[in-house]
Coordinates of C-alpha atoms in Angstrom, one line a residue:
M1466 CA 6.5 -114.4 -23.9
L1467 CA 4.9 -110.9 -24.0
R1468 CA 3.9 -109.2 -20.7
Q1469 CA 1.2 -106.5 -20.7
R1470 CA 2.2 -103.2 -18.9
N1471 CA -0.4 -101.6 -16.6
T1472 CA -1.3 -98.2 -18.1
G1473 CA -3.3 -97.0 -15.1
R1474 CA -2.0 -94.5 -12.5
D1475 CA -1.2 -95.9 -9.1
D1476 CA -1.9 -92.5 -7.3
G1477 CA -5.3 -92.3 -8.8
G1478 CA -4.5 -89.0 -10.7
A1479 CA -6.6 -88.0 -13.6
V1480 CA -5.2 -88.2 -17.1
P1481 CA -5.2 -84.8 -18.8
T1482 CA -8.2 -84.5 -21.1
E1483 CA -8.5 -82.7 -24.4
S1484 CA -10.6 -79.9 -22.9
S1485 CA -8.1 -79.0 -20.2
F1486 CA -5.3 -78.9 -22.8
S1487 CA -7.3 -76.4 -25.0
T1488 CA -7.9 -74.1 -22.0
R1489 CA -4.2 -73.9 -21.2
Q1490 CA -3.5 -73.1 -24.9
I1491 CA -6.0 -70.2 -24.7
L1492 CA -4.4 -68.8 -21.6
K1493 CA -1.0 -68.9 -23.2
K1494 CA -2.2 -66.8 -26.1
V1495 CA -3.4 -64.1 -23.7
D1496 CA 0.2 -63.6 -22.4
V1497 CA 1.4 -60.2 -23.8
Y1498 CA 5.0 -61.0 -22.8
P1499 CA 5.8 -64.2 -24.7
K1500 CA 8.9 -66.0 -23.6
L1501 CA 11.5 -66.8 -26.2
H1502 CA 13.5 -70.0 -26.2
R1503 CA 17.1 -69.5 -25.1
E1504 CA 18.4 -70.4 -28.6
F1505 CA 16.4 -67.5 -30.1
K1506 CA 17.9 -64.8 -27.7
V1507 CA 20.7 -62.7 -29.1
Q1508 CA 22.5 -60.1 -26.9
T1509 CA 24.4 -57.3 -28.8
E1510 CA 26.5 -54.3 -27.9
A1511 CA 24.0 -52.0 -29.6
G1512 CA 21.2 -53.4 -27.5
A1513 CA 23.3 -52.9 -24.4
T1514 CA 24.0 -49.3 -25.4
V1515 CA 20.3 -48.6 -25.9
S1516 CA 19.5 -50.1 -22.5
L1517 CA 22.1 -48.0 -20.7
V1518 CA 20.8 -44.8 -22.4
A1519 CA 17.2 -45.7 -21.5
M1520 CA 18.2 -46.3 -17.8
V1521 CA 20.1 -42.9 -17.7
I1522 CA 17.1 -41.1 -19.1
M1523 CA 14.7 -42.8 -16.7
A1524 CA 17.0 -41.9 -13.8
I1525 CA 17.1 -38.2 -14.9
L1526 CA 13.3 -38.1 -15.3
F1527 CA 12.9 -39.7 -11.9
L1528 CA 15.2 -37.3 -10.1
S1529 CA 13.7 -34.2 -11.8
E1530 CA 10.2 -35.3 -10.8
L1531 CA 11.4 -36.0 -7.3
R1532 CA 13.0 -32.5 -7.0
D1533 CA 9.8 -30.9 -8.4
F1534 CA 7.8 -32.7 -5.8
L1535 CA 10.0 -31.7 -2.9
T1536 CA 10.4 -28.1 -4.0
V1537 CA 7.9 -25.6 -2.3
S1538 CA 6.2 -23.6 -5.0
K1539 CA 5.1 -20.0 -4.2
H1540 CA 2.2 -18.5 -6.1
E1541 CA 1.4 -14.8 -5.6
H1542 CA -2.0 -13.3 -6.3
M1543 CA -3.6 -9.9 -5.8
V1544 CA -7.0 -9.3 -4.3
V1545 CA -8.8 -5.9 -4.8
D1546 CA -10.4 -4.6 -1.6
T1547 CA -13.7 -3.1 -2.8
S1548 CA -14.8 -1.8 0.6
T1549 CA -14.9 2.0 0.9
T1550 CA -16.1 2.3 4.5
E1551 CA -12.8 1.4 6.2
K1552 CA -10.0 4.0 6.4
L1553 CA -6.3 3.6 5.7
Q1554 CA -3.9 5.0 8.2
I1555 CA -0.7 6.5 6.8
T1556 CA 2.1 7.5 9.1
F1557 CA 4.6 10.1 8.0
D1558 CA 7.5 12.2 9.3
I1559 CA 8.6 15.0 7.0
S1560 CA 10.9 18.0 7.6
Y1561 CA 10.8 21.2 5.7
P1562 CA 14.0 23.1 6.4
A1563 CA 12.9 26.3 4.6
L1564 CA 9.2 26.5 5.6
T1565 CA 8.1 27.8 9.0
C1566 CA 5.3 26.0 10.9
R1567 CA 3.2 29.1 10.0
E1568 CA 3.6 28.2 6.3
A1569 CA 3.4 24.4 6.5
H1570 CA -0.2 23.2 6.2
M1571 CA -1.0 19.7 5.1
N1572 CA -4.0 18.9 2.9
A1573 CA -5.4 15.6 1.6
M1574 CA -7.8 14.9 -1.2
D1575 CA -9.0 11.9 -3.2
V1576 CA -11.1 10.9 -6.2
A1577 CA -14.1 10.2 -4.0
G1578 CA -14.3 13.9 -3.2
D1579 CA -13.1 13.7 0.4
L1580 CA -11.1 16.8 1.3
Q1581 CA -9.1 17.3 4.5
V1582 CA -7.9 20.9 4.7
N1583 CA -5.2 22.0 7.2
M1584 CA -5.1 18.7 9.0
H1585 CA -4.0 19.3 12.6
H1586 CA -5.9 16.9 14.9
T1587 CA -3.4 14.0 14.2
V1588 CA -0.5 16.1 12.8
F1589 CA 2.2 17.4 15.1
K1590 CA 4.5 20.3 14.2
T1591 CA 8.0 20.9 15.6
R1592 CA 9.9 24.1 14.9
L1593 CA 13.3 23.6 13.5
A1594 CA 16.3 25.9 13.8
A1595 CA 18.4 26.8 10.7
D1596 CA 20.7 23.8 11.4
G1597 CA 17.8 21.4 11.7
T1598 CA 17.8 21.1 15.5
P1599 CA 14.3 21.1 17.1
I1600 CA 13.0 24.2 18.9
G1601 CA 10.7 23.3 21.8
E1602 CA 8.4 20.3 21.8
A1603 CA 6.2 18.9 19.2
M1604 CA 2.8 20.4 19.2
T1605 CA -0.5 19.7 17.7
H1606 CA -2.9 22.5 16.9
V1607 CA -3.3 24.6 20.0
P1608 CA -5.5 27.8 19.9
N1609 CA -3.7 31.1 20.0
A1610 CA -2.9 32.0 23.6
H1611 CA -4.8 35.3 23.7
P1612 CA -7.1 35.6 26.7
E1613 CA -10.1 36.6 24.6
T1614 CA -9.8 33.6 22.3
L1615 CA -9.5 31.0 25.1
E1616 CA -13.0 31.8 26.3
P1617 CA -15.8 29.6 24.8
L1618 CA -18.0 31.4 22.3
P1619 CA -21.5 32.2 23.5
A1620 CA -24.3 30.2 22.0
D1621 CA -25.7 33.2 20.2
Y1622 CA -22.3 34.3 18.8
C1623 CA -22.5 35.8 15.3
G1624 CA -19.2 36.6 13.8
S1625 CA -18.9 39.6 11.5
C1626 CA -18.4 39.3 7.8
Y1627 CA -16.8 42.7 7.9
G1628 CA -19.1 44.3 5.4
N1629 CA -18.8 41.5 2.8
T1630 CA -21.5 39.2 1.4
H1631 CA -21.0 35.5 1.9
P1632 CA -21.6 33.6 -1.4
S1633 CA -24.0 31.2 0.4
G1634 CA -26.0 34.1 1.9
L1635 CA -24.8 33.6 5.5
T1636 CA -25.3 36.6 7.7
C1637 CA -22.8 35.4 10.3
C1638 CA -19.2 34.4 9.5
N1639 CA -18.2 32.3 12.6
T1640 CA -15.1 30.6 11.1
C1641 CA -12.0 31.8 9.4
D1642 CA -12.9 29.9 6.2
Q1643 CA -16.3 31.7 6.1
V1644 CA -14.6 35.0 6.5
K1645 CA -12.2 34.2 3.6
E1646 CA -15.1 33.1 1.4
A1647 CA -16.8 36.4 2.1
F1648 CA -13.6 38.4 1.4
M1649 CA -13.3 36.7 -2.0
T1650 CA -16.6 38.4 -3.1
S1651 CA -15.1 41.8 -2.5
D1652 CA -12.0 43.7 -3.4
K1653 CA -10.3 42.8 -0.1
T1654 CA -7.4 40.4 -0.1
L1655 CA -7.2 37.1 1.7
D1656 CA -4.2 38.3 3.6
D1657 CA -6.5 40.9 5.2
A1658 CA -8.6 38.1 6.5
E1659 CA -5.7 36.7 8.6
S1660 CA -6.0 39.7 11.0
T1661 CA -9.7 39.1 11.7
E1662 CA -10.9 37.7 15.0
Q1663 CA -12.0 34.4 13.6
C1664 CA -8.7 33.7 11.9
L1665 CA -6.6 34.8 14.9
R1666 CA -8.7 32.5 17.1
E1667 CA -8.1 29.5 14.8
R1668 CA -4.3 29.9 14.4
G1669 CA -2.2 27.5 16.3
K1670 CA 0.3 28.5 18.9
E1671 CA 3.1 26.9 16.9
E1672 CA 2.2 29.2 14.0
V1673 CA 2.2 32.3 16.2
D1674 CA 5.6 31.5 17.7
S1675 CA 7.2 30.7 14.3
K1676 CA 9.9 33.1 13.1
N1677 CA 11.3 33.7 9.7
G1678 CA 14.4 31.5 8.9
E1679 CA 13.1 28.5 10.8
G1680 CA 12.0 25.2 9.5
C1681 CA 9.2 22.8 10.4
R1682 CA 8.9 19.1 11.0
L1683 CA 5.5 17.5 10.4
H1684 CA 4.9 14.1 11.8
G1685 CA 1.8 12.1 12.8
S1686 CA -0.8 10.1 10.9
M1687 CA -3.7 10.6 8.6
F1688 CA -6.8 8.5 7.8
V1689 CA -7.8 8.4 4.2
N1690 CA -10.2 6.5 2.0
R1691 CA -8.9 3.4 0.1
V1692 CA -9.0 5.1 -3.2
A1693 CA -6.6 7.1 -5.4
G1694 CA -5.7 10.4 -3.9
N1695 CA -2.8 12.7 -2.7
F1696 CA -1.7 14.8 0.2
H1697 CA 0.5 17.9 -0.1
V1698 CA 1.9 20.9 1.7
G1699 CA 0.9 23.7 -0.6
L1700 CA 1.9 27.3 -0.9
G1701 CA 0.1 29.6 1.6
R1702 CA -3.0 28.8 3.6
T1703 CA -5.7 26.6 2.2
F1704 CA -9.4 26.6 2.6
H1705 CA -12.3 24.8 1.0
R1706 CA -14.8 26.6 -1.3
E1707 CA -17.5 25.0 -3.4
G1708 CA -15.8 21.7 -3.5
R1709 CA -12.4 23.1 -4.5
L1710 CA -9.2 23.8 -2.6
V1711 CA -8.2 27.5 -2.7
H1712 CA -4.6 28.4 -1.8
Q1713 CA -4.1 31.8 -0.3
F1714 CA -0.7 33.4 -0.7
L1715 CA 0.8 36.9 -1.3
P1716 CA 1.7 38.0 -4.9
G1717 CA 5.3 37.1 -5.6
Q1718 CA 5.4 34.5 -2.8
Q1719 CA 5.5 31.7 -5.4
F1720 CA 9.0 32.9 -6.5
T1721 CA 10.4 32.6 -2.9
Y1722 CA 8.6 29.5 -1.8
N1723 CA 11.1 26.7 -1.0
S1724 CA 9.6 23.2 -0.9
S1725 CA 12.8 21.4 0.0
H1726 CA 12.0 18.5 2.2
I1727 CA 13.4 15.3 3.9
I1728 CA 11.1 12.3 4.2
H1729 CA 12.2 10.5 7.4
E1730 CA 9.4 8.0 7.3
Y1731 CA 6.4 7.3 5.1
V1732 CA 4.6 4.1 6.1
V1733 CA 1.5 2.5 4.5
P1734 CA 0.6 -0.5 6.6
Y1735 CA 1.7 -3.6 4.8
P1736 CA 3.4 -6.6 6.5
G1737 CA 7.1 -6.8 5.7
M1738 CA 7.2 -3.9 3.3
K1739 CA 9.9 -1.2 3.8
G1740 CA 8.9 2.3 2.9
P1741 CA 10.3 3.2 -0.5
L1742 CA 10.4 6.9 0.4
D1743 CA 12.1 6.5 3.8
N1744 CA 15.1 8.9 4.2
V1745 CA 14.6 10.5 0.8
A1746 CA 15.6 14.1 0.5
K1747 CA 14.8 16.6 -2.3
T1748 CA 16.2 20.1 -2.6
A1749 CA 14.3 22.7 -4.6
D1750 CA 16.4 24.7 -7.1
R1751 CA 16.1 28.4 -6.4

């Protein structure tokens, strides 16, 4: 006797339809990592070697990238300051063992045409003995201690040009430079101008007291434009004429001029920079 089996579900679940089966098949085709059956998987020594090499390379790349990420990188760049109104302060301390303070005059000039002749307002001079020890105290420019020169000049003062014609047509030579400029138009020497009233009045006390065989130490600061330029201690006295620097010295003095020097300090303000010229000494060959 045949018994019919009940094909229905007791839990009331739905029987998979043809549409749901096709949807699952489409989703499986989208899988980019297809799974192989166990019987199709083959593990070889060559494959293991490739895997180990790949892992080592990945570890090296990871560590190198990590080190690069944790390392602080330093990038330097330069910015050009185009402003010309601000001044640059330069501090210096230079000794001239063979130049007296009467002979040591500092001048500065730059490509912008700015000339600073015989700077003395911010420059101090110290007389040095032959062994380099200082004589007296450091002094800035102090007028010559003659009673007549300490008195203020009257408002209507008109200095003599000593019979010479000034190139600019001035009838009064009130300064030492004006006297020298007038002397250059005649047969008189610039050394003669040093004995005139104007030049004696403008000479500093440290220059008057200086004696042959002494040295001089120049120290202080200067304010210059932020452009290319130079400063120097030249032979003889210097004055400005028609936009040029004129050095006054006696004939033959250039053969005995000794510019040996010791740069104790030369500072251009820059954070953390050590002066490359500090403690540099140069001796002139005689």
